[in-house]
Amino acid sequence: MFKLGTMIIMSLMAMSLFTGCVQRDIQFNKNRNFWAHSSSVDDVNISDENLTESEMMITEDGEENKMARIEFPESEYYRLPRTGKGTVKGTIYVKDYYDRRVLGASTRLYLNPITSYSEQWYEESYLGGYKMQEADPRLFNYLKFTASDQNGKFAFYGVPSGSYYLIGTVKCGEECGYESMKNIRIATKVSVRGNQVVEQDLTRAVE
């Protein structure tokens, strides 16, 4: 009888080892990712000509007769706020000879803080038409980018307080009187304070 009882006890112990008393392995969700899925609009690779230099014409074509840029004013840019709650929105377009709108659909725009460095570009290159030497790469750390939709509408969010050049390009060909497609550069000044929402179209007439 003693032996039978001992065998029953041993059998029960063996069953417990291979059933509910054994802890399961923890299953980790391999698809869960704690890294951000998108980068900031400010994280722009300046070597990508499609996104920066070529499309926005910060670097001028040609080597002859280039105007030298002033020295990059580090202290001036260092004082600029890097975060904000402002909004700048509007529509980018050019007006043809009949005062009709040619929309800047799916084009890239950017805000360039107004400094002595950007003022030189605005006065000499945009208004004066002079070709400038290549911009200092540090400038791209302070630009804010966005893109328009199919109707030419755009918006910048999280804009720090300050004054900026709002810049973009519109592609226009025969409808603007040109024999081939051209990139028409447009720039204007805009200011933002606090959480202000600024509505500012970016436009110019065809010359």
mmCIF file of N, CA and C in Angstrom, residues 77-197:
data_model
loop_
_atom_site.group_PDB
_atom_site.id
_atom_site.type_symbol
_atom_site.label_atom_id
_atom_site.label_comp_id
_atom_site.label_asym_id
_atom_site.label_seq_id
_atom_site.Cartn_x
_atom_site.Cartn_y
_atom_site.Cartn_z
ATOM 1 N N TYR A 77 22.767 84.287 -36.478
ATOM 2 C CA TYR A 77 21.901 83.108 -36.604
ATOM 3 C C TYR A 77 21.739 82.390 -35.270
ATOM 4 N N TYR A 78 22.752 82.445 -34.437
ATOM 5 C CA TYR A 78 22.691 81.777 -33.140
ATOM 6 C C TYR A 78 21.570 82.346 -32.280
ATOM 7 N N ARG A 79 21.275 83.623 -32.456
ATOM 8 C CA ARG A 79 20.249 84.287 -31.646
ATOM 9 C C ARG A 79 18.830 84.005 -32.130
ATOM 10 N N LEU A 80 18.679 83.377 -33.290
ATOM 11 C CA LEU A 80 17.349 83.113 -33.833
ATOM 12 C C LEU A 80 16.646 82.015 -33.043
ATOM 13 N N PRO A 81 15.359 82.177 -32.725
ATOM 14 C CA PRO A 81 14.615 81.093 -32.053
ATOM 15 C C PRO A 81 14.467 79.900 -32.996
ATOM 16 N N ARG A 82 14.493 78.699 -32.437
ATOM 17 C CA ARG A 82 14.437 77.488 -33.263
ATOM 18 C C ARG A 82 13.073 76.796 -33.200
ATOM 19 N N THR A 83 12.254 77.151 -32.229
ATOM 20 C CA THR A 83 10.929 76.540 -32.123
ATOM 21 C C THR A 83 9.881 77.635 -32.022
ATOM 22 N N GLY A 84 8.648 77.292 -32.393
ATOM 23 C CA GLY A 84 7.583 78.274 -32.333
ATOM 24 C C GLY A 84 6.223 77.640 -32.571
ATOM 25 N N LYS A 85 5.184 78.488 -32.565
ATOM 26 C CA LYS A 85 3.809 78.011 -32.724
ATOM 27 C C LYS A 85 3.072 78.761 -33.831
ATOM 28 N N GLY A 86 3.792 79.541 -34.612
ATOM 29 C CA GLY A 86 3.156 80.328 -35.665
ATOM 30 C C GLY A 86 2.820 79.499 -36.896
ATOM 31 N N THR A 87 1.957 80.066 -37.746
ATOM 32 C CA THR A 87 1.551 79.416 -38.995
ATOM 33 C C THR A 87 1.607 80.432 -40.127
ATOM 34 N N VAL A 88 2.136 80.009 -41.252
ATOM 35 C CA VAL A 88 2.122 80.824 -42.467
ATOM 36 C C VAL A 88 1.487 79.981 -43.569
ATOM 37 N N LYS A 89 0.416 80.492 -44.169
ATOM 38 C CA LYS A 89 -0.259 79.723 -45.212
ATOM 39 C C LYS A 89 -0.749 80.639 -46.324
ATOM 40 N N GLY A 90 -0.949 80.051 -47.490
ATOM 41 C CA GLY A 90 -1.405 80.833 -48.631
ATOM 42 C C GLY A 90 -1.399 80.006 -49.900
ATOM 43 N N THR A 91 -1.340 80.695 -51.045
ATOM 44 C CA THR A 91 -1.327 80.053 -52.356
ATOM 45 C C THR A 91 -0.180 80.628 -53.162
ATOM 46 N N ILE A 92 0.540 79.785 -53.884
ATOM 47 C CA ILE A 92 1.634 80.243 -54.736
ATOM 48 C C ILE A 92 1.176 80.189 -56.194
ATOM 49 N N TYR A 93 1.381 81.306 -56.903
ATOM 50 C CA TYR A 93 0.983 81.364 -58.311
ATOM 51 C C TYR A 93 1.627 82.569 -58.986
ATOM 52 N N VAL A 94 1.636 82.556 -60.315
ATOM 53 C CA VAL A 94 2.024 83.732 -61.094
ATOM 54 C C VAL A 94 0.816 84.160 -61.909
ATOM 55 N N LYS A 95 0.798 85.429 -62.317
ATOM 56 C CA LYS A 95 -0.272 85.944 -63.158
ATOM 57 C C LYS A 95 0.256 86.145 -64.577
ATOM 58 N N ASP A 96 -0.480 85.601 -65.565
ATOM 59 C CA ASP A 96 -0.049 85.746 -66.952
ATOM 60 C C ASP A 96 -0.434 87.133 -67.471
ATOM 61 N N TYR A 97 -0.245 87.350 -68.774
ATOM 62 C CA TYR A 97 -0.494 88.671 -69.341
ATOM 63 C C TYR A 97 -1.970 89.062 -69.325
ATOM 64 N N TYR A 98 -2.826 88.075 -69.108
ATOM 65 C CA TYR A 98 -4.269 88.347 -69.047
ATOM 66 C C TYR A 98 -4.778 88.342 -67.609
ATOM 67 N N ASP A 99 -3.842 88.419 -66.666
ATOM 68 C CA ASP A 99 -4.155 88.463 -65.237
ATOM 69 C C ASP A 99 -4.783 87.162 -64.737
ATOM 70 N N ARG A 100 -4.531 86.056 -65.449
ATOM 71 C CA ARG A 100 -5.008 84.745 -65.021
ATOM 72 C C ARG A 100 -3.941 84.061 -64.173
ATOM 73 N N ARG A 101 -4.400 83.267 -63.210
ATOM 74 C CA ARG A 101 -3.490 82.571 -62.313
ATOM 75 C C ARG A 101 -2.908 81.312 -62.950
ATOM 76 N N VAL A 102 -1.601 81.157 -62.822
ATOM 77 C CA VAL A 102 -0.931 79.896 -63.150
ATOM 78 C C VAL A 102 -0.410 79.359 -61.823
ATOM 79 N N LEU A 103 -1.034 78.300 -61.306
ATOM 80 C CA LEU A 103 -0.748 77.813 -59.967
ATOM 81 C C LEU A 103 0.596 77.101 -59.875
ATOM 82 N N GLY A 104 1.233 77.247 -58.731
ATOM 83 C CA GLY A 104 2.468 76.508 -58.441
ATOM 84 C C GLY A 104 2.108 75.199 -57.768
ATOM 85 N N ALA A 105 1.719 74.208 -58.556
ATOM 86 C CA ALA A 105 1.254 72.931 -58.014
ATOM 87 C C ALA A 105 2.433 72.039 -57.636
ATOM 88 N N SER A 106 2.345 71.458 -56.453
ATOM 89 C CA SER A 106 3.347 70.486 -55.970
ATOM 90 C C SER A 106 4.770 71.037 -56.080
ATOM 91 N N THR A 107 4.951 72.241 -55.634
ATOM 92 C CA THR A 107 6.276 72.850 -55.657
ATOM 93 C C THR A 107 6.769 73.073 -54.239
ATOM 94 N N ARG A 108 8.071 73.140 -54.072
ATOM 95 C CA ARG A 108 8.661 73.302 -52.749
ATOM 96 C C ARG A 108 8.827 74.784 -52.421
ATOM 97 N N LEU A 109 8.491 75.130 -51.178
ATOM 98 C CA LEU A 109 8.662 76.493 -50.683
ATOM 99 C C LEU A 109 9.494 76.454 -49.415
ATOM 100 N N TYR A 110 10.071 77.589 -49.051
ATOM 101 C CA TYR A 110 10.821 77.638 -47.797
ATOM 102 C C TYR A 110 10.811 79.029 -47.199
ATOM 103 N N LEU A 111 10.992 79.047 -45.885
ATOM 104 C CA LEU A 111 11.126 80.286 -45.131
ATOM 105 C C LEU A 111 12.596 80.473 -44.785
ATOM 106 N N ASN A 112 13.122 81.626 -45.151
ATOM 107 C CA ASN A 112 14.518 81.950 -44.896
ATOM 108 C C ASN A 112 14.549 83.138 -43.933
ATOM 109 N N PRO A 113 15.040 82.958 -42.690
ATOM 110 C CA PRO A 113 15.058 84.070 -41.725
ATOM 111 C C PRO A 113 15.763 85.296 -42.297
ATOM 112 N N ILE A 114 15.206 86.471 -42.042
ATOM 113 C CA ILE A 114 15.825 87.700 -42.527
ATOM 114 C C ILE A 114 16.997 88.065 -41.630
ATOM 115 N N THR A 115 18.168 88.037 -42.217
ATOM 116 C CA THR A 115 19.423 88.416 -41.564
ATOM 117 C C THR A 115 20.228 89.243 -42.558
ATOM 118 N N SER A 116 21.375 89.719 -42.143
ATOM 119 C CA SER A 116 22.230 90.441 -43.087
ATOM 120 C C SER A 116 22.659 89.536 -44.236
ATOM 121 N N TYR A 117 22.768 88.234 -43.945
ATOM 122 C CA TYR A 117 23.191 87.264 -44.962
ATOM 123 C C TYR A 117 22.092 87.062 -46.012
ATOM 124 N N SER A 118 20.858 86.865 -45.551
ATOM 125 C CA SER A 118 19.765 86.647 -46.499
ATOM 126 C C SER A 118 19.342 87.951 -47.177
ATOM 127 N N GLU A 119 19.535 89.091 -46.495
ATOM 128 C CA GLU A 119 19.212 90.374 -47.109
ATOM 129 C C GLU A 119 20.087 90.642 -48.324
ATOM 130 N N GLN A 120 21.355 90.231 -48.242
ATOM 131 C CA GLN A 120 22.235 90.398 -49.386
ATOM 132 C C GLN A 120 21.718 89.611 -50.586
ATOM 133 N N TRP A 121 21.292 88.359 -50.326
ATOM 134 C CA TRP A 121 20.736 87.543 -51.406
ATOM 135 C C TRP A 121 19.495 88.203 -52.003
ATOM 136 N N TYR A 122 18.595 88.687 -51.128
ATOM 137 C CA TYR A 122 17.343 89.273 -51.598
ATOM 138 C C TYR A 122 17.599 90.522 -52.448
ATOM 139 N N GLU A 123 18.465 91.394 -51.974
ATOM 140 C CA GLU A 123 18.724 92.657 -52.674
ATOM 141 C C GLU A 123 19.524 92.445 -53.955
ATOM 142 N N GLU A 124 20.571 91.637 -53.864
ATOM 143 C CA GLU A 124 21.493 91.512 -54.990
ATOM 144 C C GLU A 124 21.067 90.452 -56.009
ATOM 145 N N SER A 125 20.563 89.321 -55.518
ATOM 146 C CA SER A 125 20.218 88.235 -56.430
ATOM 147 C C SER A 125 18.759 88.305 -56.879
ATOM 148 N N TYR A 126 17.825 88.323 -55.915
ATOM 149 C CA TYR A 126 16.412 88.290 -56.300
ATOM 150 C C TYR A 126 15.975 89.585 -56.987
ATOM 151 N N LEU A 127 16.288 90.717 -56.366
ATOM 152 C CA LEU A 127 15.891 91.995 -56.959
ATOM 153 C C LEU A 127 16.871 92.475 -58.016
ATOM 154 N N GLY A 128 18.161 92.310 -57.745
ATOM 155 C CA GLY A 128 19.173 92.827 -58.660
ATOM 156 C C GLY A 128 19.518 91.915 -59.822
ATOM 157 N N GLY A 129 19.239 90.619 -59.689
ATOM 158 C CA GLY A 129 19.503 89.685 -60.786
ATOM 159 C C GLY A 129 20.926 89.186 -60.867
ATOM 160 N N TYR A 130 21.764 89.492 -59.863
ATOM 161 C CA TYR A 130 23.150 89.036 -59.902
ATOM 162 C C TYR A 130 23.253 87.578 -59.454
ATOM 163 N N LYS A 131 24.184 86.870 -60.031
ATOM 164 C CA LYS A 131 24.461 85.504 -59.602
ATOM 165 C C LYS A 131 25.371 85.552 -58.381
ATOM 166 N N MET A 132 25.052 84.711 -57.398
ATOM 167 C CA MET A 132 25.790 84.695 -56.147
ATOM 168 C C MET A 132 26.634 83.428 -56.031
ATOM 169 N N GLN A 133 27.696 83.547 -55.248
ATOM 170 C CA GLN A 133 28.468 82.361 -54.920
ATOM 171 C C GLN A 133 27.616 81.418 -54.084
ATOM 172 N N GLU A 134 28.039 80.170 -53.994
ATOM 173 C CA GLU A 134 27.284 79.158 -53.266
ATOM 174 C C GLU A 134 27.068 79.576 -51.811
ATOM 175 N N ALA A 135 25.863 79.296 -51.309
ATOM 176 C CA ALA A 135 25.529 79.653 -49.931
ATOM 177 C C ALA A 135 26.299 78.785 -48.946
ATOM 178 N N ASP A 136 26.592 79.353 -47.785
ATOM 179 C CA ASP A 136 27.240 78.596 -46.716
ATOM 180 C C ASP A 136 26.320 77.448 -46.289
ATOM 181 N N PRO A 137 26.837 76.215 -46.189
ATOM 182 C CA PRO A 137 25.989 75.067 -45.822
ATOM 183 C C PRO A 137 25.268 75.240 -44.490
ATOM 184 N N ARG A 138 25.811 76.052 -43.589
ATOM 185 C CA ARG A 138 25.162 76.253 -42.287
ATOM 186 C C ARG A 138 23.804 76.932 -42.419
ATOM 187 N N LEU A 139 23.574 77.618 -43.537
ATOM 188 C CA LEU A 139 22.299 78.294 -43.747
ATOM 189 C C LEU A 139 21.131 77.309 -43.705
ATOM 190 N N PHE A 140 21.339 76.100 -44.207
ATOM 191 C CA PHE A 140 20.250 75.136 -44.330
ATOM 192 C C PHE A 140 19.726 74.653 -42.978
ATOM 193 N N ASN A 141 20.503 74.886 -41.929
ATOM 194 C CA ASN A 141 20.035 74.524 -40.594
ATOM 195 C C ASN A 141 18.931 75.455 -40.095
ATOM 196 N N TYR A 142 18.738 76.574 -40.773
ATOM 197 C CA TYR A 142 17.784 77.582 -40.311
ATOM 198 C C TYR A 142 16.613 77.783 -41.264
ATOM 199 N N LEU A 143 16.564 77.024 -42.346
ATOM 200 C CA LEU A 143 15.453 77.120 -43.291
ATOM 201 C C LEU A 143 14.321 76.198 -42.868
ATOM 202 N N LYS A 144 13.109 76.592 -43.200
ATOM 203 C CA LYS A 144 11.937 75.761 -42.913
ATOM 204 C C LYS A 144 11.246 75.468 -44.246
ATOM 205 N N PHE A 145 10.935 74.184 -44.487
ATOM 206 C CA PHE A 145 10.456 73.750 -45.787
ATOM 207 C C PHE A 145 9.015 73.257 -45.739
ATOM 208 N N THR A 146 8.345 73.385 -46.882
ATOM 209 C CA THR A 146 7.043 72.745 -47.077
ATOM 210 C C THR A 146 6.844 72.591 -48.577
ATOM 211 N N ALA A 147 5.696 72.040 -48.977
ATOM 212 C CA ALA A 147 5.370 71.872 -50.396
ATOM 213 C C ALA A 147 3.908 72.210 -50.602
ATOM 214 N N SER A 148 3.582 72.739 -51.763
ATOM 215 C CA SER A 148 2.204 73.080 -52.081
ATOM 216 C C SER A 148 1.453 71.853 -52.584
ATOM 217 N N ASP A 149 0.112 71.923 -52.560
ATOM 218 C CA ASP A 149 -0.690 70.832 -53.109
ATOM 219 C C ASP A 149 -0.977 71.103 -54.584
ATOM 220 N N GLN A 150 -1.881 70.329 -55.167
ATOM 221 C CA GLN A 150 -2.185 70.474 -56.591
ATOM 222 C C GLN A 150 -2.839 71.818 -56.916
ATOM 223 N N ASN A 151 -3.390 72.478 -55.907
ATOM 224 C CA ASN A 151 -4.021 73.774 -56.115
ATOM 225 C C ASN A 151 -3.127 74.943 -55.716
ATOM 226 N N GLY A 152 -1.866 74.639 -55.457
ATOM 227 C CA GLY A 152 -0.916 75.684 -55.112
ATOM 228 C C GLY A 152 -0.996 76.155 -53.667
ATOM 229 N N LYS A 153 -1.806 75.497 -52.852
ATOM 230 C CA LYS A 153 -1.950 75.904 -51.452
ATOM 231 C C LYS A 153 -0.818 75.297 -50.609
ATOM 232 N N PHE A 154 -0.322 76.090 -49.676
ATOM 233 C CA PHE A 154 0.785 75.653 -48.824
ATOM 234 C C PHE A 154 0.553 76.119 -47.402
ATOM 235 N N ALA A 155 1.293 75.524 -46.463
ATOM 236 C CA ALA A 155 1.232 75.946 -45.060
ATOM 237 C C ALA A 155 2.507 75.544 -44.353
ATOM 238 N N PHE A 156 3.020 76.439 -43.523
ATOM 239 C CA PHE A 156 4.127 76.165 -42.612
ATOM 240 C C PHE A 156 3.563 76.164 -41.198
ATOM 241 N N TYR A 157 3.908 75.153 -40.421
ATOM 242 C CA TYR A 157 3.452 75.072 -39.036
ATOM 243 C C TYR A 157 4.649 75.098 -38.079
ATOM 244 N N GLY A 158 4.416 75.517 -36.844
ATOM 245 C CA GLY A 158 5.487 75.550 -35.861
ATOM 246 C C GLY A 158 6.567 76.559 -36.203
ATOM 247 N N VAL A 159 6.146 77.696 -36.748
ATOM 248 C CA VAL A 159 7.104 78.726 -37.179
ATOM 249 C C VAL A 159 7.509 79.589 -35.982
ATOM 250 N N PRO A 160 8.807 79.736 -35.717
ATOM 251 C CA PRO A 160 9.259 80.612 -34.630
ATOM 252 C C PRO A 160 8.954 82.079 -34.936
ATOM 253 N N SER A 161 8.783 82.880 -33.893
ATOM 254 C CA SER A 161 8.552 84.311 -34.082
ATOM 255 C C SER A 161 9.738 84.933 -34.815
ATOM 256 N N GLY A 162 9.425 85.811 -35.755
ATOM 257 C CA GLY A 162 10.490 86.468 -36.495
ATOM 258 C C GLY A 162 10.040 86.894 -37.877
ATOM 259 N N SER A 163 10.979 87.437 -38.638
ATOM 260 C CA SER A 163 10.717 87.880 -40.006
ATOM 261 C C SER A 163 11.462 86.977 -40.980
ATOM 262 N N TYR A 164 10.811 86.677 -42.101
ATOM 263 C CA TYR A 164 11.344 85.696 -43.055
ATOM 264 C C TYR A 164 11.149 86.174 -44.485
ATOM 265 N N TYR A 165 11.973 85.602 -45.378
ATOM 266 C CA TYR A 165 11.684 85.649 -46.802
ATOM 267 C C TYR A 165 10.939 84.364 -47.130
ATOM 268 N N LEU A 166 9.737 84.505 -47.674
ATOM 269 C CA LEU A 166 8.954 83.368 -48.153
ATOM 270 C C LEU A 166 9.298 83.185 -49.623
ATOM 271 N N ILE A 167 9.809 82.001 -49.976
ATOM 272 C CA ILE A 167 10.386 81.800 -51.305
ATOM 273 C C ILE A 167 9.856 80.520 -51.935
ATOM 274 N N GLY A 168 9.602 80.570 -53.228
ATOM 275 C CA GLY A 168 9.171 79.390 -53.962
ATOM 276 C C GLY A 168 9.327 79.614 -55.455
ATOM 277 N N THR A 169 9.016 78.597 -56.253
ATOM 278 C CA THR A 169 9.106 78.703 -57.703
ATOM 279 C C THR A 169 7.831 78.145 -58.336
ATOM 280 N N VAL A 170 7.470 78.723 -59.471
ATOM 281 C CA VAL A 170 6.344 78.240 -60.279
ATOM 282 C C VAL A 170 6.868 77.906 -61.662
ATOM 283 N N LYS A 171 6.524 76.724 -62.149
ATOM 284 C CA LYS A 171 6.910 76.336 -63.503
ATOM 285 C C LYS A 171 5.857 76.839 -64.474
ATOM 286 N N CYS A 172 6.309 77.517 -65.517
ATOM 287 C CA CYS A 172 5.379 78.096 -66.479
ATOM 288 C C CYS A 172 6.010 78.106 -67.864
ATOM 289 N N GLY A 173 5.233 77.774 -68.890
ATOM 290 C CA GLY A 173 5.734 77.716 -70.259
ATOM 291 C C GLY A 173 4.942 78.605 -71.196
ATOM 292 N N GLU A 174 4.265 77.986 -72.152
ATOM 293 C CA GLU A 174 3.545 78.735 -73.171
ATOM 294 C C GLU A 174 2.468 79.645 -72.583
ATOM 295 N N GLU A 175 1.829 79.182 -71.483
ATOM 296 C CA GLU A 175 0.777 80.011 -70.891
ATOM 297 C C GLU A 175 1.302 81.333 -70.347
ATOM 298 N N CYS A 176 2.628 81.390 -70.134
ATOM 299 C CA CYS A 176 3.251 82.637 -69.668
ATOM 300 C C CYS A 176 3.989 83.356 -70.788
ATOM 301 N N GLY A 177 3.852 82.842 -72.006
ATOM 302 C CA GLY A 177 4.489 83.485 -73.149
ATOM 303 C C GLY A 177 5.906 83.024 -73.424
ATOM 304 N N TYR A 178 6.350 81.919 -72.792
ATOM 305 C CA TYR A 178 7.694 81.404 -73.015
ATOM 306 C C TYR A 178 7.661 80.260 -74.025
ATOM 307 N N GLU A 179 8.730 80.112 -74.766
ATOM 308 C CA GLU A 179 8.815 79.028 -75.740
ATOM 309 C C GLU A 179 9.026 77.681 -75.055
ATOM 310 N N SER A 180 9.677 77.691 -73.906
ATOM 311 C CA SER A 180 9.919 76.458 -73.156
ATOM 312 C C SER A 180 9.566 76.688 -71.688
ATOM 313 N N MET A 181 9.490 75.589 -70.935
ATOM 314 C CA MET A 181 9.144 75.683 -69.521
ATOM 315 C C MET A 181 10.245 76.386 -68.738
ATOM 316 N N LYS A 182 9.853 77.324 -67.867
ATOM 317 C CA LYS A 182 10.808 78.052 -67.045
ATOM 318 C C LYS A 182 10.378 78.003 -65.583
ATOM 319 N N ASN A 183 11.373 78.078 -64.682
ATOM 320 C CA ASN A 183 11.110 78.191 -63.249
ATOM 321 C C ASN A 183 11.097 79.672 -62.876
ATOM 322 N N ILE A 184 9.961 80.158 -62.435
ATOM 323 C CA ILE A 184 9.838 81.557 -62.048
ATOM 324 C C ILE A 184 9.965 81.645 -60.532
ATOM 325 N N ARG A 185 11.015 82.278 -60.092
ATOM 326 C CA ARG A 185 11.271 82.394 -58.650
ATOM 327 C C ARG A 185 10.486 83.572 -58.076
ATOM 328 N N ILE A 186 9.902 83.345 -56.896
ATOM 329 C CA ILE A 186 9.115 84.380 -56.224
ATOM 330 C C ILE A 186 9.567 84.472 -54.775
ATOM 331 N N ALA A 187 9.696 85.693 -54.270
ATOM 332 C CA ALA A 187 10.072 85.896 -52.869
ATOM 333 C C ALA A 187 9.344 87.117 -52.327
ATOM 334 N N THR A 188 8.958 87.039 -51.071
ATOM 335 C CA THR A 188 8.330 88.171 -50.396
ATOM 336 C C THR A 188 8.653 88.095 -48.914
ATOM 337 N N LYS A 189 8.438 89.188 -48.203
ATOM 338 C CA LYS A 189 8.721 89.220 -46.773
ATOM 339 C C LYS A 189 7.460 88.913 -45.980
ATOM 340 N N VAL A 190 7.635 88.205 -44.869
ATOM 341 C CA VAL A 190 6.525 87.864 -43.992
ATOM 342 C C VAL A 190 7.022 87.831 -42.555
ATOM 343 N N SER A 191 6.163 88.250 -41.607
ATOM 344 C CA SER A 191 6.532 88.259 -40.192
ATOM 345 C C SER A 191 5.505 87.471 -39.380
ATOM 346 N N VAL A 192 5.997 86.782 -38.340
ATOM 347 C CA VAL A 192 5.153 85.953 -37.484
ATOM 348 C C VAL A 192 5.457 86.294 -36.034
ATOM 349 N N ARG A 193 4.403 86.350 -35.199
ATOM 350 C CA ARG A 193 4.575 86.599 -33.773
ATOM 351 C C ARG A 193 3.749 85.594 -32.973
ATOM 352 N N GLY A 194 4.382 84.891 -32.060
ATOM 353 C CA GLY A 194 3.684 83.951 -31.190
ATOM 354 C C GLY A 194 2.957 82.869 -31.963
ATOM 355 N N ASN A 195 1.672 82.657 -31.618
ATOM 356 C CA ASN A 195 0.869 81.641 -32.291
ATOM 357 C C ASN A 195 0.021 82.236 -33.412
ATOM 358 N N GLN A 196 0.481 83.336 -33.956
ATOM 359 C CA GLN A 196 -0.225 84.033 -35.032
ATOM 360 C C GLN A 196 -0.365 83.155 -36.277
ATOM 361 N N VAL A 197 -1.512 83.254 -36.952
ATOM 362 C CA VAL A 197 -1.730 82.592 -38.240
ATOM 363 C C VAL A 197 -1.680 83.670 -39.326
#
